[in-house]
Amino acid sequence: MENYDVIIVGGGPAGLTAGIYAGRQNLKTLILDKGLAGGQAREVPVIDNYPGFSMANGLELIENTKSQTQKYATIHEFEEVLDVFNENKSFIVKTSKGEYTSKVIILTTGSKHRQLNVTGENQHLGRGISYCATCDGMFFKGKDILVVGGGNTAAIDALYLSDLGCNVTLVHRRDQLRCQKYLEDKLKESKIPIIWNTTVEAIEGDPLVDNVKLLNKDGTESEISVNGVFIAVGDIPQNLIAEKLNLKLDDDGSILCDKYQRTSLEGVYAAGDVTGGLKQWIVACGEGAVAAISAYDDIIKNS
Ligand code: NAP
């Protein structure tokens, strides 16, 4: 069994940054990701609020971060963490490929796309339904698209898809958007039509999406003919390992941490989207750095 000082579960912005900070402090560090490092960060079409980059692309930024991290930490991709437990003041990490020990654990498991849970959603995944505009937008050039949601992601996706040449309509369940003002202004400028106070009831088509049933708050039912539906209704924390470790979670299932990113269990830290709060790239990086520094302090204190 290979022994590490720090094992980081999840290789998004928070995990990779924690890896840089831990490795640079001479801690033997392993980052495990069940897929490709980067996770949801790979899907972000445009980041225009990351200091030093006026227009960054998520995939490029994460690939650069990954190369930088590899100087200081080992990254194992496509290796899923199945269980973590405490034994003799260290942790045993069981994965899909092996077993490791570590002095501390940093959980940066991120979040996953929330589903609408409506008829036809699962059935049409990859057949006209997508949760990732950057990944799938190009297949819908010149096509009619419905974007669902009123947050930053929905606004950014709607603008991105419209720029790609899709004929975009946005549908939102309230009469006010949740996204930032500048995005709302851009949506107005772009003249993307918004269907207000309306939810998606069913997504239809055989085998490809061609129709969506809608329901207005006033009870009016309607339909819209579209070739694609991009669902951007938020995220839910991926907290399976946190639950296995019996960590304290908040009502949404996000991991509760103190300002040093320490969780309710000694030796376990958490950072990034799995901790809830502001889901921003820079916040995830900041939390990842803090988690690694706290881990280093605690390892030194206990050695
Ligand atoms: P979000 O801010 O949670 O917004 C989700 C949107 O989906 C809300 O408008 C919500 O409606 C709607 N919604 C939720 N469940 C729904 C359902 N079942 N049916 C219909 N609509 C539903 O999620 P997000 O846009 O993915 O953003 C996640 C986080 O990342 C946020 O903190 C956001 O600020 C951040 N983010 C930041 C940037 C940036 O700064 N550039 C970019 C992307 C995301 P209500 O408004 O009625 O609740």
mmCIF file of C-alpha atoms and ligand atoms in Angstrom:
data_model
loop_
_atom_site.group_PDB
_atom_site.id
_atom_site.type_symbol
_atom_site.label_atom_id
_atom_site.label_comp_id
_atom_site.label_asym_id
_atom_site.label_seq_id
_atom_site.Cartn_x
_atom_site.Cartn_y
_atom_site.Cartn_z
ATOM 1 C CA MET A 1 0.000 0.000 0.000
ATOM 2 C CA GLU A 2 1.470 3.368 -1.032
ATOM 3 C CA ASN A 3 1.704 6.003 1.709
ATOM 4 C CA TYR A 4 1.078 9.707 1.203
ATOM 5 C CA ASP A 5 1.064 12.792 3.414
ATOM 6 C CA VAL A 6 -1.948 14.264 1.648
ATOM 7 C CA ILE A 7 -4.615 12.657 -0.508
ATOM 8 C CA ILE A 8 -6.902 15.041 -2.353
ATOM 9 C CA VAL A 9 -10.194 13.654 -3.618
ATOM 10 C CA GLY A 10 -11.262 15.572 -6.723
ATOM 11 C CA GLY A 11 -9.146 17.321 -9.342
ATOM 12 C CA GLY A 12 -11.054 20.530 -10.106
ATOM 13 C CA PRO A 13 -9.726 24.055 -9.457
ATOM 14 C CA ALA A 14 -9.871 23.536 -5.662
ATOM 15 C CA GLY A 15 -8.159 20.128 -5.712
ATOM 16 C CA LEU A 16 -5.432 21.101 -8.151
ATOM 17 C CA THR A 17 -4.662 24.287 -6.236
ATOM 18 C CA ALA A 18 -4.523 22.315 -2.979
ATOM 19 C CA GLY A 19 -2.108 19.962 -4.773
ATOM 20 C CA ILE A 20 0.180 22.838 -5.772
ATOM 21 C CA TYR A 21 0.213 24.241 -2.235
ATOM 22 C CA ALA A 22 0.693 20.861 -0.524
ATOM 23 C CA GLY A 23 3.393 19.676 -2.934
ATOM 24 C CA ARG A 24 5.298 22.939 -2.672
ATOM 25 C CA GLN A 25 5.517 22.324 1.083
ATOM 26 C CA ASN A 26 7.235 19.006 0.429
ATOM 27 C CA LEU A 27 4.195 16.988 1.348
ATOM 28 C CA LYS A 28 3.910 13.790 -0.683
ATOM 29 C CA THR A 29 0.604 14.462 -2.407
ATOM 30 C CA LEU A 30 -1.789 12.383 -4.494
ATOM 31 C CA ILE A 31 -4.820 13.776 -6.312
ATOM 32 C CA LEU A 32 -7.498 11.255 -7.286
ATOM 33 C CA ASP A 33 -10.211 12.058 -9.809
ATOM 34 C CA LYS A 34 -12.896 9.654 -10.984
ATOM 35 C CA GLY A 35 -12.756 11.200 -14.464
ATOM 36 C CA LEU A 36 -10.486 13.685 -16.168
ATOM 37 C CA ALA A 37 -9.020 16.286 -13.819
ATOM 38 C CA GLY A 38 -11.007 19.488 -14.035
ATOM 39 C CA GLY A 39 -14.555 18.201 -13.700
ATOM 40 C CA GLN A 40 -17.192 20.837 -14.347
ATOM 41 C CA ALA A 41 -14.482 23.471 -14.778
ATOM 42 C CA ARG A 42 -13.738 21.939 -18.188
ATOM 43 C CA GLU A 43 -17.228 22.970 -19.312
ATOM 44 C CA VAL A 44 -17.048 26.702 -18.594
ATOM 45 C CA PRO A 45 -17.101 28.536 -21.938
ATOM 46 C CA VAL A 46 -15.900 31.935 -20.727
ATOM 47 C CA ILE A 47 -14.460 33.165 -17.432
ATOM 48 C CA ASP A 48 -14.105 36.914 -17.375
ATOM 49 C CA ASN A 49 -13.654 37.454 -13.639
ATOM 50 C CA TYR A 50 -10.437 35.523 -12.968
ATOM 51 C CA PRO A 51 -7.710 38.050 -12.103
ATOM 52 C CA GLY A 52 -5.052 38.325 -14.749
ATOM 53 C CA PHE A 53 -7.207 36.786 -17.481
ATOM 54 C CA SER A 54 -9.759 39.118 -19.035
ATOM 55 C CA MET A 55 -11.252 36.292 -21.127
ATOM 56 C CA ALA A 56 -10.273 32.802 -20.043
ATOM 57 C CA ASN A 57 -11.628 29.523 -21.356
ATOM 58 C CA GLY A 58 -12.359 26.866 -18.709
ATOM 59 C CA LEU A 59 -10.704 23.999 -20.546
ATOM 60 C CA GLU A 60 -7.510 25.962 -21.227
ATOM 61 C CA LEU A 61 -7.316 27.297 -17.685
ATOM 62 C CA ILE A 62 -7.788 23.859 -16.130
ATOM 63 C CA GLU A 63 -5.270 22.205 -18.485
ATOM 64 C CA ASN A 64 -2.686 24.872 -17.568
ATOM 65 C CA THR A 65 -3.446 24.367 -13.874
ATOM 66 C CA LYS A 66 -3.105 20.599 -14.271
ATOM 67 C CA SER A 67 0.347 20.918 -15.921
ATOM 68 C CA GLN A 68 1.455 23.260 -13.141
ATOM 69 C CA THR A 69 0.139 20.869 -10.457
ATOM 70 C CA GLN A 70 1.973 17.878 -11.957
ATOM 71 C CA LYS A 71 5.273 19.553 -10.956
ATOM 72 C CA TYR A 72 4.319 19.151 -7.304
ATOM 73 C CA ALA A 73 1.805 16.320 -6.963
ATOM 74 C CA THR A 74 0.859 12.985 -8.508
ATOM 75 C CA ILE A 75 -2.465 13.002 -10.330
ATOM 76 C CA HIS A 76 -4.403 9.789 -10.957
ATOM 77 C CA GLU A 77 -7.306 10.283 -13.358
ATOM 78 C CA PHE A 78 -10.146 7.777 -13.857
ATOM 79 C CA GLU A 79 -9.562 6.407 -10.365
ATOM 80 C CA GLU A 80 -12.665 6.681 -8.233
ATOM 81 C CA VAL A 81 -12.466 6.880 -4.456
ATOM 82 C CA LEU A 82 -14.883 4.298 -3.096
ATOM 83 C CA ASP A 83 -14.259 4.637 0.623
ATOM 84 C CA VAL A 84 -12.145 6.506 3.153
ATOM 85 C CA PHE A 85 -11.806 5.536 6.778
ATOM 86 C CA ASN A 86 -9.815 6.462 9.798
ATOM 87 C CA GLU A 87 -7.314 3.941 11.202
ATOM 88 C CA ASN A 88 -4.570 4.545 13.779
ATOM 89 C CA LYS A 89 -4.448 8.329 13.253
ATOM 90 C CA SER A 90 -4.166 7.994 9.499
ATOM 91 C CA PHE A 91 -6.628 7.405 6.681
ATOM 92 C CA ILE A 92 -7.079 4.417 4.402
ATOM 93 C CA VAL A 93 -8.324 5.377 0.957
ATOM 94 C CA LYS A 94 -9.888 2.601 -1.149
ATOM 95 C CA THR A 95 -10.243 3.328 -4.836
ATOM 96 C CA SER A 96 -11.386 1.559 -7.976
ATOM 97 C CA LYS A 97 -7.730 0.684 -8.603
ATOM 98 C CA GLY A 98 -6.063 0.200 -5.231
ATOM 99 C CA GLU A 99 -5.530 1.287 -1.655
ATOM 100 C CA TYR A 100 -3.453 4.069 -0.121
ATOM 101 C CA THR A 101 -2.776 5.556 3.280
ATOM 102 C CA SER A 102 -2.585 9.243 4.010
ATOM 103 C CA LYS A 103 -1.949 11.475 7.025
ATOM 104 C CA VAL A 104 -4.719 13.846 5.942
ATOM 105 C CA ILE A 105 -7.514 14.057 3.387
ATOM 106 C CA ILE A 106 -8.672 17.087 1.417
ATOM 107 C CA LEU A 107 -12.126 16.689 -0.122
ATOM 108 C CA THR A 108 -12.634 18.732 -3.275
ATOM 109 C CA THR A 109 -15.313 16.567 -4.834
ATOM 110 C CA GLY A 110 -17.262 19.474 -6.345
ATOM 111 C CA SER A 111 -20.864 19.351 -7.392
ATOM 112 C CA LYS A 112 -22.927 17.801 -10.153
ATOM 113 C CA HIS A 113 -25.630 19.188 -12.424
ATOM 114 C CA ARG A 114 -29.086 19.336 -10.905
ATOM 115 C CA GLN A 115 -31.711 17.628 -13.049
ATOM 116 C CA LEU A 116 -35.220 18.917 -13.714
ATOM 117 C CA ASN A 117 -36.679 15.463 -13.020
ATOM 118 C CA VAL A 118 -39.327 15.799 -15.713
ATOM 119 C CA THR A 119 -40.727 13.272 -18.175
ATOM 120 C CA GLY A 120 -38.359 12.656 -21.070
ATOM 121 C CA GLU A 121 -35.256 14.105 -19.390
ATOM 122 C CA ASN A 122 -33.244 10.930 -18.891
ATOM 123 C CA GLN A 123 -34.537 9.382 -22.094
ATOM 124 C CA HIS A 124 -33.266 12.310 -24.217
ATOM 125 C CA LEU A 125 -29.877 12.754 -22.607
ATOM 126 C CA GLY A 126 -27.473 12.975 -25.559
ATOM 127 C CA ARG A 127 -30.486 13.058 -27.904
ATOM 128 C CA GLY A 128 -31.128 16.782 -27.600
ATOM 129 C CA ILE A 129 -30.706 17.331 -23.868
ATOM 130 C CA SER A 130 -27.448 18.646 -22.492
ATOM 131 C CA TYR A 131 -26.131 20.074 -19.235
ATOM 132 C CA CYS A 132 -23.007 21.478 -20.921
ATOM 133 C CA ALA A 133 -23.178 24.224 -23.534
ATOM 134 C CA THR A 134 -19.432 24.208 -24.203
ATOM 135 C CA CYS A 135 -19.416 20.441 -24.773
ATOM 136 C CA ASP A 136 -22.486 20.139 -26.983
ATOM 137 C CA GLY A 137 -23.323 23.628 -28.285
ATOM 138 C CA MET A 138 -21.567 23.145 -31.620
ATOM 139 C CA PHE A 139 -23.966 20.314 -32.538
ATOM 140 C CA PHE A 140 -26.856 22.777 -32.428
ATOM 141 C CA LYS A 141 -25.584 25.562 -34.715
ATOM 142 C CA GLY A 142 -28.538 27.033 -36.591
ATOM 143 C CA LYS A 143 -31.009 24.996 -34.496
ATOM 144 C CA ASP A 144 -33.770 26.058 -32.079
ATOM 145 C CA ILE A 145 -32.662 25.751 -28.482
ATOM 146 C CA LEU A 146 -34.332 26.152 -25.112
ATOM 147 C CA VAL A 147 -32.107 27.086 -22.172
ATOM 148 C CA VAL A 148 -33.658 26.383 -18.755
ATOM 149 C CA GLY A 149 -32.706 28.419 -15.660
ATOM 150 C CA GLY A 150 -32.210 31.961 -14.463
ATOM 151 C CA GLY A 151 -28.768 31.893 -12.854
ATOM 152 C CA ASN A 152 -25.320 32.827 -14.142
ATOM 153 C CA THR A 153 -24.844 29.495 -15.906
ATOM 154 C CA ALA A 154 -28.154 29.743 -17.777
ATOM 155 C CA ALA A 155 -27.367 33.324 -18.842
ATOM 156 C CA ILE A 156 -23.799 32.495 -19.911
ATOM 157 C CA ASP A 157 -24.970 29.372 -21.767
ATOM 158 C CA ALA A 158 -27.773 31.271 -23.534
ATOM 159 C CA LEU A 159 -25.329 33.983 -24.681
ATOM 160 C CA TYR A 160 -22.712 31.429 -25.716
ATOM 161 C CA LEU A 161 -25.205 29.344 -27.710
ATOM 162 C CA SER A 162 -26.620 32.468 -29.356
ATOM 163 C CA ASP A 163 -23.081 33.556 -30.348
ATOM 164 C CA LEU A 164 -22.554 30.085 -31.824
ATOM 165 C CA GLY A 165 -25.508 30.696 -34.116
ATOM 166 C CA CYS A 166 -28.246 28.842 -32.239
ATOM 167 C CA ASN A 167 -31.739 30.301 -32.104
ATOM 168 C CA VAL A 168 -32.047 30.541 -28.319
ATOM 169 C CA THR A 169 -35.045 30.997 -26.031
ATOM 170 C CA LEU A 170 -34.607 31.123 -22.258
ATOM 171 C CA VAL A 171 -37.251 29.809 -19.880
ATOM 172 C CA HIS A 172 -37.232 30.742 -16.198
ATOM 173 C CA ARG A 173 -39.567 29.729 -13.398
ATOM 174 C CA ARG A 174 -39.810 33.240 -11.875
ATOM 175 C CA ASP A 175 -40.264 36.810 -13.161
ATOM 176 C CA GLN A 176 -36.720 37.850 -12.186
ATOM 177 C CA LEU A 177 -33.355 36.429 -13.126
ATOM 178 C CA ARG A 178 -30.912 35.292 -10.465
ATOM 179 C CA CYS A 179 -27.830 35.990 -12.619
ATOM 180 C CA GLN A 180 -25.544 38.990 -12.195
ATOM 181 C CA LYS A 181 -26.729 42.346 -13.560
ATOM 182 C CA TYR A 182 -24.142 42.532 -16.329
ATOM 183 C CA LEU A 183 -25.315 39.182 -17.684
ATOM 184 C CA GLU A 184 -28.934 40.298 -17.521
ATOM 185 C CA ASP A 185 -27.942 43.426 -19.495
ATOM 186 C CA LYS A 186 -26.139 41.290 -22.075
ATOM 187 C CA LEU A 187 -29.209 39.072 -22.430
ATOM 188 C CA LYS A 188 -31.349 42.173 -23.049
ATOM 189 C CA GLU A 189 -28.856 43.490 -25.630
ATOM 190 C CA SER A 190 -28.783 40.147 -27.411
ATOM 191 C CA LYS A 191 -32.607 40.145 -27.577
ATOM 192 C CA ILE A 192 -32.783 36.505 -26.510
ATOM 193 C CA PRO A 193 -36.494 35.919 -25.763
ATOM 194 C CA ILE A 194 -37.269 34.978 -22.170
ATOM 195 C CA ILE A 195 -40.349 33.001 -21.178
ATOM 196 C CA TRP A 196 -41.072 34.071 -17.594
ATOM 197 C CA ASN A 197 -42.835 32.316 -14.705
ATOM 198 C CA THR A 198 -42.739 29.045 -16.567
ATOM 199 C CA THR A 199 -41.487 25.537 -15.863
ATOM 200 C CA VAL A 200 -40.682 22.644 -18.144
ATOM 201 C CA GLU A 201 -43.208 19.830 -17.758
ATOM 202 C CA ALA A 202 -42.040 17.310 -20.354
ATOM 203 C CA ILE A 203 -39.418 16.944 -23.061
ATOM 204 C CA GLU A 204 -40.645 15.057 -26.098
ATOM 205 C CA GLY A 205 -39.445 13.616 -29.423
ATOM 206 C CA ASP A 206 -38.644 10.200 -30.824
ATOM 207 C CA PRO A 207 -35.756 9.591 -30.690
ATOM 208 C CA LEU A 208 -34.515 13.225 -30.818
ATOM 209 C CA VAL A 209 -36.004 16.148 -28.911
ATOM 210 C CA ASP A 210 -38.503 18.125 -30.999
ATOM 211 C CA ASN A 211 -40.965 19.545 -28.479
ATOM 212 C CA VAL A 212 -41.124 20.828 -24.897
ATOM 213 C CA LYS A 213 -44.287 21.142 -22.834
ATOM 214 C CA LEU A 214 -44.368 24.216 -20.612
ATOM 215 C CA LEU A 215 -46.538 25.317 -17.719
ATOM 216 C CA ASN A 216 -46.990 28.951 -16.707
ATOM 217 C CA LYS A 217 -47.554 29.881 -13.052
ATOM 218 C CA ASP A 218 -51.083 31.022 -14.003
ATOM 219 C CA GLY A 219 -51.871 27.463 -15.096
ATOM 220 C CA THR A 220 -51.569 28.067 -18.843
ATOM 221 C CA GLU A 221 -50.002 25.168 -20.723
ATOM 222 C CA SER A 222 -48.003 25.721 -23.913
ATOM 223 C CA GLU A 223 -45.515 23.968 -26.172
ATOM 224 C CA ILE A 224 -42.343 25.047 -27.913
ATOM 225 C CA SER A 225 -40.708 23.263 -30.846
ATOM 226 C CA VAL A 226 -36.980 22.961 -30.257
ATOM 227 C CA ASN A 227 -34.126 20.696 -31.305
ATOM 228 C CA GLY A 228 -32.226 21.008 -28.062
ATOM 229 C CA VAL A 229 -32.693 21.741 -24.358
ATOM 230 C CA PHE A 230 -29.780 22.993 -22.278
ATOM 231 C CA ILE A 231 -30.546 22.568 -18.592
ATOM 232 C CA ALA A 232 -28.744 24.989 -16.251
ATOM 233 C CA VAL A 233 -30.676 24.884 -12.982
ATOM 234 C CA GLY A 234 -27.804 24.706 -10.514
ATOM 235 C CA ASP A 235 -25.745 22.053 -8.867
ATOM 236 C CA ILE A 236 -25.840 19.602 -5.973
ATOM 237 C CA PRO A 237 -22.760 18.810 -3.858
ATOM 238 C CA GLN A 238 -21.019 15.472 -4.401
ATOM 239 C CA ASN A 239 -20.773 14.494 -0.762
ATOM 240 C CA LEU A 240 -20.688 10.688 -0.801
ATOM 241 C CA ILE A 241 -17.227 10.440 0.793
ATOM 242 C CA ALA A 242 -18.122 13.174 3.286
ATOM 243 C CA GLU A 243 -21.152 11.103 4.304
ATOM 244 C CA LYS A 244 -19.023 7.967 4.659
ATOM 245 C CA LEU A 245 -16.731 9.936 6.988
ATOM 246 C CA ASN A 246 -19.747 11.228 8.932
ATOM 247 C CA LEU A 247 -18.750 14.849 8.367
ATOM 248 C CA LYS A 248 -21.142 17.587 9.412
ATOM 249 C CA LEU A 249 -23.110 18.854 6.394
ATOM 250 C CA ASP A 250 -25.423 21.830 5.998
ATOM 251 C CA ASP A 251 -29.081 21.560 4.913
ATOM 252 C CA ASP A 252 -28.104 21.479 1.212
ATOM 253 C CA GLY A 253 -25.622 18.660 1.822
ATOM 254 C CA SER A 254 -22.534 20.894 1.508
ATOM 255 C CA ILE A 255 -19.599 20.123 3.819
ATOM 256 C CA LEU A 256 -19.384 22.475 6.797
ATOM 257 C CA CYS A 257 -15.889 23.936 7.332
ATOM 258 C CA ASP A 258 -14.283 26.590 9.467
ATOM 259 C CA LYS A 259 -12.377 29.474 7.920
ATOM 260 C CA TYR A 260 -9.256 27.271 7.702
ATOM 261 C CA GLN A 261 -11.224 24.708 5.642
ATOM 262 C CA ARG A 262 -11.132 22.204 8.526
ATOM 263 C CA THR A 263 -14.186 19.951 8.620
ATOM 264 C CA SER A 264 -15.832 18.416 11.685
ATOM 265 C CA LEU A 265 -13.328 15.515 11.575
ATOM 266 C CA GLU A 266 -9.688 16.064 12.518
ATOM 267 C CA GLY A 267 -7.364 15.549 9.559
ATOM 268 C CA VAL A 268 -10.081 16.119 6.960
ATOM 269 C CA TYR A 269 -10.345 19.401 5.051
ATOM 270 C CA ALA A 270 -12.702 20.453 2.275
ATOM 271 C CA ALA A 271 -12.637 23.123 -0.421
ATOM 272 C CA GLY A 272 -14.494 24.307 -3.490
ATOM 273 C CA ASP A 273 -18.076 23.712 -4.618
ATOM 274 C CA VAL A 274 -18.634 20.780 -2.231
ATOM 275 C CA THR A 275 -18.499 23.302 0.632
ATOM 276 C CA GLY A 276 -21.360 25.387 -0.858
ATOM 277 C CA GLY A 277 -21.235 29.169 -0.640
ATOM 278 C CA LEU A 278 -19.987 31.212 -3.549
ATOM 279 C CA LYS A 279 -19.384 28.921 -6.485
ATOM 280 C CA GLN A 280 -16.612 30.859 -8.141
ATOM 281 C CA TRP A 281 -13.422 29.559 -9.702
ATOM 282 C CA ILE A 282 -11.272 31.923 -7.665
ATOM 283 C CA VAL A 283 -13.036 31.014 -4.418
ATOM 284 C CA ALA A 284 -12.418 27.305 -5.092
ATOM 285 C CA CYS A 285 -8.705 28.019 -5.706
ATOM 286 C CA GLY A 286 -8.491 30.156 -2.566
ATOM 287 C CA GLU A 287 -10.175 27.497 -0.430
ATOM 288 C CA GLY A 288 -7.914 24.819 -1.919
ATOM 289 C CA ALA A 289 -4.832 26.846 -0.968
ATOM 290 C CA VAL A 290 -6.132 27.425 2.572
ATOM 291 C CA ALA A 291 -6.983 23.724 3.004
ATOM 292 C CA ALA A 292 -3.455 22.680 1.998
ATOM 293 C CA ILE A 293 -1.816 25.247 4.306
ATOM 294 C CA SER A 294 -4.008 24.104 7.227
ATOM 295 C CA ALA A 295 -3.162 20.473 6.435
ATOM 296 C CA TYR A 296 0.541 21.311 6.452
ATOM 297 C CA ASP A 297 0.258 23.171 9.788
ATOM 298 C CA ASP A 298 -1.592 20.235 11.381
ATOM 299 C CA ILE A 299 0.838 17.608 10.037
ATOM 300 C CA ILE A 300 3.793 19.593 11.453
ATOM 301 C CA LYS A 301 1.990 20.111 14.771
ATOM 302 C CA ASN A 302 1.216 16.398 15.121
ATOM 303 C CA SER A 303 4.608 15.056 13.999
HETATM 304 P P1 NAP B 1 -27.895 28.889 -9.522
HETATM 305 O O1 NAP B 1 -27.280 30.215 -9.320
HETATM 306 O O2 NAP B 1 -28.267 28.070 -8.348
HETATM 307 O O3 NAP B 1 -29.188 29.129 -10.424
HETATM 308 C C1 NAP B 1 -30.029 28.070 -10.733
HETATM 309 C C2 NAP B 1 -31.198 28.612 -11.507
HETATM 310 O O4 NAP B 1 -32.037 27.540 -11.871
HETATM 311 C C3 NAP B 1 -32.043 29.587 -10.693
HETATM 312 O O5 NAP B 1 -32.465 30.634 -11.524
HETATM 313 C C4 NAP B 1 -33.224 28.718 -10.240
HETATM 314 O O6 NAP B 1 -34.422 29.442 -10.150
HETATM 315 C C5 NAP B 1 -33.348 27.753 -11.373
HETATM 316 N N1 NAP B 1 -33.856 26.459 -10.937
HETATM 317 C C6 NAP B 1 -33.439 25.679 -9.916
HETATM 318 N N2 NAP B 1 -34.134 24.532 -9.864
HETATM 319 C C7 NAP B 1 -35.028 24.593 -10.877
HETATM 320 C C8 NAP B 1 -36.036 23.737 -11.356
HETATM 321 N N3 NAP B 1 -36.255 22.543 -10.779
HETATM 322 N N4 NAP B 1 -36.771 24.124 -12.417
HETATM 323 C C9 NAP B 1 -36.547 25.316 -12.999
HETATM 324 N N5 NAP B 1 -35.606 26.178 -12.614
HETATM 325 C C10 NAP B 1 -34.860 25.820 -11.557
HETATM 326 O O7 NAP B 1 -27.000 27.918 -10.443
HETATM 327 P P2 NAP B 1 -25.898 28.271 -11.552
HETATM 328 O O8 NAP B 1 -26.371 29.317 -12.488
HETATM 329 O O9 NAP B 1 -25.464 26.961 -12.112
HETATM 330 O O10 NAP B 1 -24.716 28.838 -10.713
HETATM 331 C C11 NAP B 1 -24.159 28.041 -9.656
HETATM 332 C C12 NAP B 1 -23.174 28.900 -8.893
HETATM 333 O O11 NAP B 1 -22.060 29.171 -9.726
HETATM 334 C C13 NAP B 1 -23.751 30.243 -8.459
HETATM 335 O O12 NAP B 1 -23.199 30.553 -7.208
HETATM 336 C C14 NAP B 1 -23.246 31.177 -9.517
HETATM 337 O O13 NAP B 1 -23.118 32.514 -9.078
HETATM 338 C C15 NAP B 1 -21.885 30.557 -9.844
HETATM 339 N N6 NAP B 1 -21.478 30.894 -11.219
HETATM 340 C C16 NAP B 1 -20.732 32.011 -11.396
HETATM 341 C C17 NAP B 1 -20.322 32.386 -12.650
HETATM 342 C C18 NAP B 1 -19.522 33.651 -12.825
HETATM 343 O O14 NAP B 1 -19.296 34.358 -11.897
HETATM 344 N N7 NAP B 1 -19.054 34.002 -13.992
HETATM 345 C C19 NAP B 1 -20.683 31.622 -13.753
HETATM 346 C C20 NAP B 1 -21.469 30.481 -13.550
HETATM 347 C C21 NAP B 1 -21.887 30.142 -12.276
HETATM 348 P P3 NAP B 1 -34.657 30.540 -8.990
HETATM 349 O O15 NAP B 1 -33.874 31.738 -9.418
HETATM 350 O O16 NAP B 1 -36.117 30.710 -9.002
HETATM 351 O O17 NAP B 1 -34.145 29.900 -7.732
#
